[in-house]
XYZ file of C-alpha atoms in Angstrom:
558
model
C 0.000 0.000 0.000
C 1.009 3.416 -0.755
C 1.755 6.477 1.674
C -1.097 8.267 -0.038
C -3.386 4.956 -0.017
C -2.760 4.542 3.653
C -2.960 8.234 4.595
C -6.566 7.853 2.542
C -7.743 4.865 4.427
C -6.328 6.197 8.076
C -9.031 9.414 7.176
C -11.559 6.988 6.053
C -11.288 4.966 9.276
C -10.961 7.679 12.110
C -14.467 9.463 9.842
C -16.114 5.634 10.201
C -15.526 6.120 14.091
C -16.731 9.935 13.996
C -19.982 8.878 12.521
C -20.314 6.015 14.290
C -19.949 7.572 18.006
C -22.287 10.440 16.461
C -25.157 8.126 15.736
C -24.958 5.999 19.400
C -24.343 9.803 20.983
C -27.943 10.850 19.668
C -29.567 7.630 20.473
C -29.332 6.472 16.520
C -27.192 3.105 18.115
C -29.401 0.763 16.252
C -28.205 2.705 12.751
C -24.840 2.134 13.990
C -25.032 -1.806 14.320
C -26.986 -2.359 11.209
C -24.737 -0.154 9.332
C -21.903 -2.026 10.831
C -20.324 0.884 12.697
C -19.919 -0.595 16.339
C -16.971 -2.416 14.817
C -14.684 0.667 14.646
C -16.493 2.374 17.885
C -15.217 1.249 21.375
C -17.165 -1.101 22.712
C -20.241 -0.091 25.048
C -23.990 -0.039 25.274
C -25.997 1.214 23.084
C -28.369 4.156 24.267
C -31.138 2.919 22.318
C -32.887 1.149 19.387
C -36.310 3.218 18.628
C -38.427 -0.060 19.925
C -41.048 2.369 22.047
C -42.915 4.722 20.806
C -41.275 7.383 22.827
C -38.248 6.722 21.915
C -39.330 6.736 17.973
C -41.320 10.155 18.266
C -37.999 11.842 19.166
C -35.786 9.938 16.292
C -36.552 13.138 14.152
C -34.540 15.337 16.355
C -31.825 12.725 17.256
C -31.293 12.761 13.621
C -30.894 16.239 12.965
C -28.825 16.524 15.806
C -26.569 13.963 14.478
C -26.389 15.273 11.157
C -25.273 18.590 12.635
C -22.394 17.541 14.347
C -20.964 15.634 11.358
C -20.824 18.619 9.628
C -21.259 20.036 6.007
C -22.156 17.031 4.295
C -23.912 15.311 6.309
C -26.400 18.844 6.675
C -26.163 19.070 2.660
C -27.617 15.456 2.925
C -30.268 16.232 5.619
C -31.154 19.312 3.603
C -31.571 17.241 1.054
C -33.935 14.764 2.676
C -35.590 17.474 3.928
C -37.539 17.918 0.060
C -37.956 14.519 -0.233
C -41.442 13.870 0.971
C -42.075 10.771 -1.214
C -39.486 9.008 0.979
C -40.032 10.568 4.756
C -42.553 10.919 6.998
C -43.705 14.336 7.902
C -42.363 14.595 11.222
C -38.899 13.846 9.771
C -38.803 16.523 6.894
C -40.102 18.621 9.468
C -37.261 18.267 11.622
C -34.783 18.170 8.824
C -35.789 21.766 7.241
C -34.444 23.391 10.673
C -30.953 22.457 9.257
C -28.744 25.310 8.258
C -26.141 25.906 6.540
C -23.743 27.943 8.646
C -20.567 27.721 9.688
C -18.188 29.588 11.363
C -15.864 31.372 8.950
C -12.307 31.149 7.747
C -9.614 33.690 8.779
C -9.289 36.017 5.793
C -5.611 35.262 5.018
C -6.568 31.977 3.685
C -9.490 33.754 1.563
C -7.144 35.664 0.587
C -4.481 33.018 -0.222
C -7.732 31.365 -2.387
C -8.504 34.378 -4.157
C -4.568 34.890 -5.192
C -3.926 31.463 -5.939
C -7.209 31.391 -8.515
C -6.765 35.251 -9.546
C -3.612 35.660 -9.469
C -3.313 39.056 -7.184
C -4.411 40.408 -4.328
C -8.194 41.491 -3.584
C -6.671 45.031 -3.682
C -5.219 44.753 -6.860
C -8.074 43.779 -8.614
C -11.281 45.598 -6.721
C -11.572 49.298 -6.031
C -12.168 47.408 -2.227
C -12.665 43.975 -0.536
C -14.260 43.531 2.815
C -12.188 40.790 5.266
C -15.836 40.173 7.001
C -17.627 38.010 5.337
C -21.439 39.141 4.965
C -22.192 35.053 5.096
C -19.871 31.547 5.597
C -21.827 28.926 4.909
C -19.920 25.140 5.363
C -18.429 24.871 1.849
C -17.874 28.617 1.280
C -18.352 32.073 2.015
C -19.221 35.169 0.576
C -17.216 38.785 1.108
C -18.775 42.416 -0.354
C -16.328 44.130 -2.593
C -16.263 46.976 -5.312
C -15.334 46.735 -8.540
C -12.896 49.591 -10.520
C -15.547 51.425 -11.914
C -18.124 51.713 -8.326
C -19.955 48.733 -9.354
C -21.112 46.460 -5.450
C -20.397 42.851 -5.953
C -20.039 40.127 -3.968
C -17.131 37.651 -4.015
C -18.023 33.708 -3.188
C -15.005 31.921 -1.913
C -15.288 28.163 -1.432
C -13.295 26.959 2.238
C -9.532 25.854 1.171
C -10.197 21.632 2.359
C -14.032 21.767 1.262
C -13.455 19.536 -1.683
C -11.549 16.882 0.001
C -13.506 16.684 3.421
C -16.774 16.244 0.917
C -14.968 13.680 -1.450
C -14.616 11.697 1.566
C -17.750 11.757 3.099
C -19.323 10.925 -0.210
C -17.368 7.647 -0.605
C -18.689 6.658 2.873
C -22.090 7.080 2.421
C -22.420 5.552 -0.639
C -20.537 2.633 1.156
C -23.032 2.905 3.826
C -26.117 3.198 1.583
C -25.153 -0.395 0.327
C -24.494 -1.629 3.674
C -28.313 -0.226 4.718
C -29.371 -1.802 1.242
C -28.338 -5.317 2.357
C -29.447 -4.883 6.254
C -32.720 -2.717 6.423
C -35.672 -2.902 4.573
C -37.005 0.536 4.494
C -33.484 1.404 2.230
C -34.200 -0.992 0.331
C -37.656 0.497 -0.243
C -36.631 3.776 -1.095
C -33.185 2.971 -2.546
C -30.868 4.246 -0.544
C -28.152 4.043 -3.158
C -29.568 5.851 -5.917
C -30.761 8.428 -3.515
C -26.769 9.125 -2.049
C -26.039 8.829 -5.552
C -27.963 12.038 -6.634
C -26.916 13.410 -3.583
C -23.314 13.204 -4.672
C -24.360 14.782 -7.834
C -26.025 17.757 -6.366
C -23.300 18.520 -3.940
C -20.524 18.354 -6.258
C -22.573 20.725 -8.568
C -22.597 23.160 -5.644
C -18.353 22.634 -5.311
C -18.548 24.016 -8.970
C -18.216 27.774 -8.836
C -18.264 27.548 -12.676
C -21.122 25.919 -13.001
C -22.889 28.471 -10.537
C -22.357 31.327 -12.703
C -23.280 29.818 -15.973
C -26.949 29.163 -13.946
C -26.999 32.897 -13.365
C -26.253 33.666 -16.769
C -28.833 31.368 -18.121
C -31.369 32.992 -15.833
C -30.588 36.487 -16.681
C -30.457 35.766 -20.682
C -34.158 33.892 -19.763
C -35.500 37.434 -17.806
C -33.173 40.282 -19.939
C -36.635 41.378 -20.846
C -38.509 41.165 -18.227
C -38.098 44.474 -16.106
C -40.118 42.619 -12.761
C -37.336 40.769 -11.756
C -33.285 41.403 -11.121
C -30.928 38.430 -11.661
C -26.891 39.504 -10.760
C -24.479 39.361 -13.189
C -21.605 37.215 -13.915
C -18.465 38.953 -13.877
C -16.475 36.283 -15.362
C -13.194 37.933 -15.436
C -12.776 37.217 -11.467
C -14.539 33.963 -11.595
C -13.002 30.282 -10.994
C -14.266 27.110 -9.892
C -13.255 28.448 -6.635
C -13.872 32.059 -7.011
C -17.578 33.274 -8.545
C -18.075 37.212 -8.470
C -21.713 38.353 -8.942
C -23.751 41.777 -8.831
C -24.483 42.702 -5.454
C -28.163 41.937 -4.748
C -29.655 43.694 -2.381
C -33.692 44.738 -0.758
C -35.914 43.881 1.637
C -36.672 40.170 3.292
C -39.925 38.724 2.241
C -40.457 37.995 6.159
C -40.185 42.204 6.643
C -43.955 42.875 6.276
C -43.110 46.240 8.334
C -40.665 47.187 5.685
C -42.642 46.476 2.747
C -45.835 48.612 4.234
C -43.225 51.475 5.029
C -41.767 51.584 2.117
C -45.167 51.013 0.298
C -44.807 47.840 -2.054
C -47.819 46.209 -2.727
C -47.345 42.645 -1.484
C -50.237 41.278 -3.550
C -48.511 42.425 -6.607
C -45.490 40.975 -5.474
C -46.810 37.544 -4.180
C -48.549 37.164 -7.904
C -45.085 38.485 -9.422
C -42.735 35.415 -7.523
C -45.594 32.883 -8.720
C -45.286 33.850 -12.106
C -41.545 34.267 -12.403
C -41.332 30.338 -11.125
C -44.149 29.367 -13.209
C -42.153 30.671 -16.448
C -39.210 29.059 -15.193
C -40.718 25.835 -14.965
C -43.189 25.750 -17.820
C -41.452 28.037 -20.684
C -38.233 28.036 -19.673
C -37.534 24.366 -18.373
C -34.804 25.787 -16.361
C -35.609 26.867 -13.006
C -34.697 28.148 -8.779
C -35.022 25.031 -6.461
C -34.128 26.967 -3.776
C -36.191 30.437 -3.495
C -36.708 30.607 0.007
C -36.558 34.117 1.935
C -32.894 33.885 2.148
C -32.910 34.041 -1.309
C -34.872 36.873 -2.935
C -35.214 40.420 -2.390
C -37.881 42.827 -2.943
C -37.180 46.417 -4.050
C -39.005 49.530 -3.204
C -40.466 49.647 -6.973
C -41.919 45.678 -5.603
C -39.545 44.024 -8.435
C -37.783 41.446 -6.904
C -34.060 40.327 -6.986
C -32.981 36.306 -6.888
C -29.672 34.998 -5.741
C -27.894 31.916 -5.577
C -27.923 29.412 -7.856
C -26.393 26.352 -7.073
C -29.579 24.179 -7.036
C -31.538 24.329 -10.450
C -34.029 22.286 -11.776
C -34.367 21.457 -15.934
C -37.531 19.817 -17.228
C -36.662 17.269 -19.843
C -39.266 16.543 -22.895
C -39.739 12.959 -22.031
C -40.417 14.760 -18.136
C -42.873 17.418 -19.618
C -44.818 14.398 -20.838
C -45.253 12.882 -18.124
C -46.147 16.588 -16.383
C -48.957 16.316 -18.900
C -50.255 12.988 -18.182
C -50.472 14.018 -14.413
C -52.157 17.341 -15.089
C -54.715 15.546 -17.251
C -55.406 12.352 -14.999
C -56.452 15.072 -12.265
C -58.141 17.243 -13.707
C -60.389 14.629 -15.183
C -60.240 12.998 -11.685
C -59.118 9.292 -13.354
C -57.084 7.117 -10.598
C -56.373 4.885 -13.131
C -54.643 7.164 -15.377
C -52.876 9.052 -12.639
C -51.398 5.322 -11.035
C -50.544 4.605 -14.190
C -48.934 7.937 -14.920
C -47.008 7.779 -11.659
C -45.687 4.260 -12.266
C -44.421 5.336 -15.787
C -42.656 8.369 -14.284
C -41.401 6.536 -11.006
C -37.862 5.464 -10.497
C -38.512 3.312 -7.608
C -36.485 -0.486 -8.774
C -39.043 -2.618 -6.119
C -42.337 -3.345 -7.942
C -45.540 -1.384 -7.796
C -49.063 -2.888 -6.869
C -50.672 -0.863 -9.840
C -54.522 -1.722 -7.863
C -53.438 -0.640 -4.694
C -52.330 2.500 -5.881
C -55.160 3.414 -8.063
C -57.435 2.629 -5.059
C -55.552 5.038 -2.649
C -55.617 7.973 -5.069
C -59.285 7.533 -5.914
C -60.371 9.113 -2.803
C -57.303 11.820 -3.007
C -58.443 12.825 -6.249
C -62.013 13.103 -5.042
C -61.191 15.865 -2.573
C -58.411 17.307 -4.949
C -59.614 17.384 -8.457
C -57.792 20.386 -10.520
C -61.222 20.913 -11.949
C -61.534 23.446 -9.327
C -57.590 24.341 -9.178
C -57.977 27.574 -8.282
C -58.949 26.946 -4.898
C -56.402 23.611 -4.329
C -54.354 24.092 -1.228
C -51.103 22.536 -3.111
C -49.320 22.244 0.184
C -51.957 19.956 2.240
C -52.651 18.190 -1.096
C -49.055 17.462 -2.119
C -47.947 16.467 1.965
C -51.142 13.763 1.124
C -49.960 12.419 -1.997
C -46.648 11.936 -0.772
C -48.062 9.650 1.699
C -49.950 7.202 -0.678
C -46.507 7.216 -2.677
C -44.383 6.354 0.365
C -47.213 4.116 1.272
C -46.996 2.451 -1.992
C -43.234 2.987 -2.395
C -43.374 4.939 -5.993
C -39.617 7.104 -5.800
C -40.285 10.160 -8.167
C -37.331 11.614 -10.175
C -35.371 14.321 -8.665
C -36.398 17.065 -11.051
C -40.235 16.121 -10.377
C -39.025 16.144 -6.451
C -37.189 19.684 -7.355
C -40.382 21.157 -9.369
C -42.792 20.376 -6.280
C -40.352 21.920 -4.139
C -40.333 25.115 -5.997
C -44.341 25.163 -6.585
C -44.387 24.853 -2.532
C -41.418 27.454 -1.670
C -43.256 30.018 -3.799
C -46.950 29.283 -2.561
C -45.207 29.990 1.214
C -43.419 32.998 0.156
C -46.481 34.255 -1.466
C -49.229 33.700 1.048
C -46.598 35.201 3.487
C -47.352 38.213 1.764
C -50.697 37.923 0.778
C -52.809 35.573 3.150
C -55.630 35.485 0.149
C -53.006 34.325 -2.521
C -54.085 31.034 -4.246
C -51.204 29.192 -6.651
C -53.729 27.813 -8.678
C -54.668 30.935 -10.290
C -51.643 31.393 -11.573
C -51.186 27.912 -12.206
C -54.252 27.237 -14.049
C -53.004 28.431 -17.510
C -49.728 26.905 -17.623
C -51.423 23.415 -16.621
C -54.636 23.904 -19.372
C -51.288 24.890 -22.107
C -49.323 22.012 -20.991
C -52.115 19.215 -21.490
C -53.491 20.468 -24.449
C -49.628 20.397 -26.189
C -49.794 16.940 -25.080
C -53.225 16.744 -27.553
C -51.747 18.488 -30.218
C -51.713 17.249 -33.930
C -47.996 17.756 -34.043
C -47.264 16.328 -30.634
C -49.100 13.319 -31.474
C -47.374 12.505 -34.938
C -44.330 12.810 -33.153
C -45.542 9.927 -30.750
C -46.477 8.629 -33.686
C -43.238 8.820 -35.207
C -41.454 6.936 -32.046
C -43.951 3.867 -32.781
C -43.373 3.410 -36.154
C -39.614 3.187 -34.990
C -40.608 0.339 -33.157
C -42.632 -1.610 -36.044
C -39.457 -0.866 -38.438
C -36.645 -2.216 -36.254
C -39.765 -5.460 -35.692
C -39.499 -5.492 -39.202
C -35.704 -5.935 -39.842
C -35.660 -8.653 -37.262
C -38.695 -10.619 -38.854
C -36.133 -12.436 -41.510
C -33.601 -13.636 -38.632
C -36.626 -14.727 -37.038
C -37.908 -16.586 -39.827
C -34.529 -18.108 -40.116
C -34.540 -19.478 -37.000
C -37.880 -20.843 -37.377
C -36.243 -22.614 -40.302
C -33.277 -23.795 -38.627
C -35.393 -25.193 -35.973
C -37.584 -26.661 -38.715
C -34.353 -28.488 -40.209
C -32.700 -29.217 -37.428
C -36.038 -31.016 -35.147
C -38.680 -31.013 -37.489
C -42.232 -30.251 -36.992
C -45.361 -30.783 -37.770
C -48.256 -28.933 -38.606
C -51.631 -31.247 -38.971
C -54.845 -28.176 -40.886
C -58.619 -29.200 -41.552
C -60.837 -27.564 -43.801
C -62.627 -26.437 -41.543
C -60.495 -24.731 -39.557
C -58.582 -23.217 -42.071
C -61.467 -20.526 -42.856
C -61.672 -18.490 -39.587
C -57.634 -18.756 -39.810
C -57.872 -17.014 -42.874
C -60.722 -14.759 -42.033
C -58.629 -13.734 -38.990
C -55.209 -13.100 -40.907
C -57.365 -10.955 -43.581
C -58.359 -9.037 -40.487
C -55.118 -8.328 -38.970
C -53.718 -7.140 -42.761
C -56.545 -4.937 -42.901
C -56.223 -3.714 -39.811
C -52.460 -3.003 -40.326
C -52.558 -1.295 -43.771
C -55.378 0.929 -42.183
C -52.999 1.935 -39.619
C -49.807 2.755 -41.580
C -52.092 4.730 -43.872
C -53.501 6.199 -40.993
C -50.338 6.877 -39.401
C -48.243 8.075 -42.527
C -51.571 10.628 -42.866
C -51.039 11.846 -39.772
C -47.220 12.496 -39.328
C -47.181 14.145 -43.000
C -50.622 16.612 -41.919
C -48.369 17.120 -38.402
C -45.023 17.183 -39.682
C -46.448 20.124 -42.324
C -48.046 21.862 -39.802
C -45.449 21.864 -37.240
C -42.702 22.467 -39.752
C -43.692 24.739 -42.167
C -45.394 28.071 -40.811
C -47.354 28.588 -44.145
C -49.225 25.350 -43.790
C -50.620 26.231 -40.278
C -53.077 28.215 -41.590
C -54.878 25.146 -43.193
C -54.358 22.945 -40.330
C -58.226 22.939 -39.506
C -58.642 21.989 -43.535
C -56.095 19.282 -43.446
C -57.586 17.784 -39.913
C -60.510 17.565 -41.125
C -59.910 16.033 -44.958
C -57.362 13.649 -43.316
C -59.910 12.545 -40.625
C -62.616 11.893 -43.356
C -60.568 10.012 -45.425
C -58.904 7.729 -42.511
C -63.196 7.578 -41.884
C -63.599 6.088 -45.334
C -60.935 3.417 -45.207
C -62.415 2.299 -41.766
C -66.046 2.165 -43.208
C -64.366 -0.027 -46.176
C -62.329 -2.363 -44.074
C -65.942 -2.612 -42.091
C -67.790 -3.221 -45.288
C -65.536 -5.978 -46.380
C -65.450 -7.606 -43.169
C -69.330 -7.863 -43.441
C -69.485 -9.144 -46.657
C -66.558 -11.990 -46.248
C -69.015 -12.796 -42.769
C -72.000 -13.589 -44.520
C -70.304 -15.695 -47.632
């Protein structure tokens, strides 16, 4: 073994211990056994194991306490956890959102040693002034106010010298111990503990990513340039690294300030309806959006505009994910438990299997108290805490953007009714959810789907000769028999004739379709007649069905 192999697994071994003794410290001492932990503790009783209900209705706090003193990862992971309703109980994502991330900060020589060692000069060298205080230190970095040459306030993110390592090395042991709690406990096995540490990783390492941080912001200012309601910083590149990102200085009033906002005279209800609509365009039109707008994170201005920061945690909406938002909208608004189960089980990434019956019987009565039919009134909160429980209930995983979008719809409902007690989301929601099922409905949208089947038939079709030739092979090789009678070699036939009628109706069908939908969608100067084409292509696929039916008859009463 190498110096730096041993040096690696020494660190790995004395963390193993620290999160060990954390877990049997806060009464977690069962986690520690089953995880295997009380090898590399010293030896002594465990505090406890959860088995009485007293015990168990403080586990949420033991847990959050435990998380805390392991330190930034482990409250990145609890934070985390905290969003992820489909996989805890409410009394645990309760606890788990009182985790912050603070920490205390780093003496400003080694800032400064960062910001030379990425910039390549001192702060004073390159900013008209640089404050040592930082004005936040969270556990991975922290952020210092500074002025650029020409007067302009910015703010200068520095991420901790050690951040990188210490977080490399917790996420190696926890995906470790997400495979041990895979193998030994049932309820990780339910929600799949691995894949879950797995996009935890993912996220956090995102965050490490200064970079990637400031091309967010840039995306979201290019996305708003136009729209004079809401401020996103800019990205002054030129003093930005992985390690360094340098922003426009946001500032404004706190969303929690209601005696600010009535002094200064902002109209709240303009402003409430103003945040829901900015997410909703982030989610709907721009597919890009804020997972983490909570109070910390916007600003309102005296003019009620608002101004958005930090933007490490982003959310994109996928096609193949937008079609599956449409299925959901649709099955509730229509109130159909048997298209919603279904359209959770297609969207689901849970690996154990799904009792399709079960579910649709739990969300029958959900739907019947939360039908979108009357959306505007829909308390999303209560009704998204109660679907979460039939999906942990039925242990259905969503994705982590559909986790990320829910998150958003909820921060944004909270921030708004905080300023206006008699704002409802589903207002605002309403249009965005009517547009996004009926593009689901659309002539275009459909040939496309369309399109994707036909894909399928063709690649049946160029695998229909090798399967012949193994028929044959077989044929030559064993032999078989085949032993026909007269009379049952008519409804054979009669049945074959069927299926190619069937079939050539379809493909004409089909290639009508995707030509009417790839002209319309394609070519601007065909939309005009898209009501004309509809409606000659639907009478003509009309006629070959009332032939194929006419044919059928008369071959039934030979």
């Amino acid at each position: 073994m190498s110096g730096d192999e041993f040096a690696t697994g020494r660190i790995h071994a004395a963390r193993y211990r620290q999160i060990g003794a954390a877990f049997r410290r806060h009464g977690l001492g069962f986690v520690s056994g089953m995880l295997g932990l009380d090898r590399v503790i010293p030896r002594r009783r465990s505090p406890g194991t959860f088995a009485t209900a007293g015990i168990a209705a403080e586990a949420p706090g033991h847990l959050r306490a435990a998380l805390e003193e392991l330190g930034p990862t482990f409250i990145k992971l609890g934070q985390l956890l905290s969003t992820r309703s489909d996989l805890l109980p409410p009394a645990f994502i309760a606890e788990l959102a009182k985790l912050q991330d603070a920490a205390p900060p780093v003496p400003p020589e080694r800032i400064r040693a960062v910001i030379r060692g990425e910039l390549g000069a001192e702060p004073e060298s390159m900013f008209a002034s640089f404050e040592d205080r930082p004005l936040a230190s969270a556990s991975i970095g922290q952020a210092h106010a500074a002025t650029l040459r020409d007067g302009t306030p910015v703010v200068v993110k520095v991420r901790k010298p050690g951040a990188v390592q210490q977080v490399q090395v917790d996420l190696e042991i926890l995906q470790n111990l997400a495979v041990r709690a895979t193998r030994a406990w049932g309820f990780a096995r339910d929600i799949d503990a691995v894949a879950v540490v797995d996009e935890f990783a993912t996220t956090i390492r995102a965050e490490l990513d200064y970079l990637q941080e400031g091309r967010n912001a840039e995306r979201f200012w290019q996305n708003f340039e136009a729209d004079a309601s809401v401020v996103i910083p800019r990205v002054y590149w030129e003093f930005t690294t992985s390690r360094v990102l340098t922003l426009e200085r946001m500032t404004g009033m706190n969303v929690a300030d209601a005696v600010a906002l009535d002094e200064a005279g902002v109209d709240r209800g303009l402003v409430a309806r103003r945040g829901a609509q900015i997410v909703l365009k982030m989610i709907f039109e721009d597919r890009f959006f804020h997972a983490d707008l909570h109070p910390g994170n916007l600003f309102i201005h005296d003019d009620s505009t608002l101004a958005l920061i930090d933007f490490g945690m982003v959310g994109v909406i996928g096609g193949e994910l937008r079609g599956h938002l449409a299925r959901l909208f649709i099955a509730m608004v229509r109130g159909d438990a048997e298209m919603l189960a279904s359209a959770l089980i297609d969207v689901a990434t849970t690996s154990a299997s799904i009792d399709r019956m079960t579910l649709r019987d739990d969300l029958r009565p959900f739907l019947g108290r939360y039908r979108l039919r009357s959306v505007r009134q829909t308390p999303f909160a209560k009704m998204l805490a109660e679907l979460f429980t039939i999906l942990r209930g039925n242990r259905v995983r969503l994705p982590r953007e559909l986790i990320l979008l829910f998150k958003a719809l909820l921060l944004i409902e909270a921030l708004a009714i905080r300023l206006d007690p008699e704002f409802r989301l589903g207002e605002a929601l309403t249009p965005y959810a009517e547009r996004l099922s009926w593009e689901r409905l659309r002539m275009s949208a459909l040939a496309k789907r369309i399109a994707r089947s036909s894909v399928d038939v063709g690649e049946l079709a160029l695998d229909l000769p090798g399967i012949v030739r193994r028929l044959v092979d077989a044929a030559d090789t064993t032999g078989f028999q085949v032993h026909l009678r007269a009379a049952e070699l008519e409804p054979l036939v009669q049945r074959t004739e069927r299926i190619g009628n069937r079939l050539v109706a379809g493909m004409i069908g089909a290639a009508l379709i995707t030509g009417v939908g790839g002209l319309v969608a394609g070519e601007r100067r065909w939309r005009s007649w898209e009501g004309g084409m509809l409606g000659a292509g639907l009478t003509t696929i009309g006629s070959i069905a009332a032939y194929l039916a006419w044919t059928a008859r008369r071959r039934r009463f030979r």
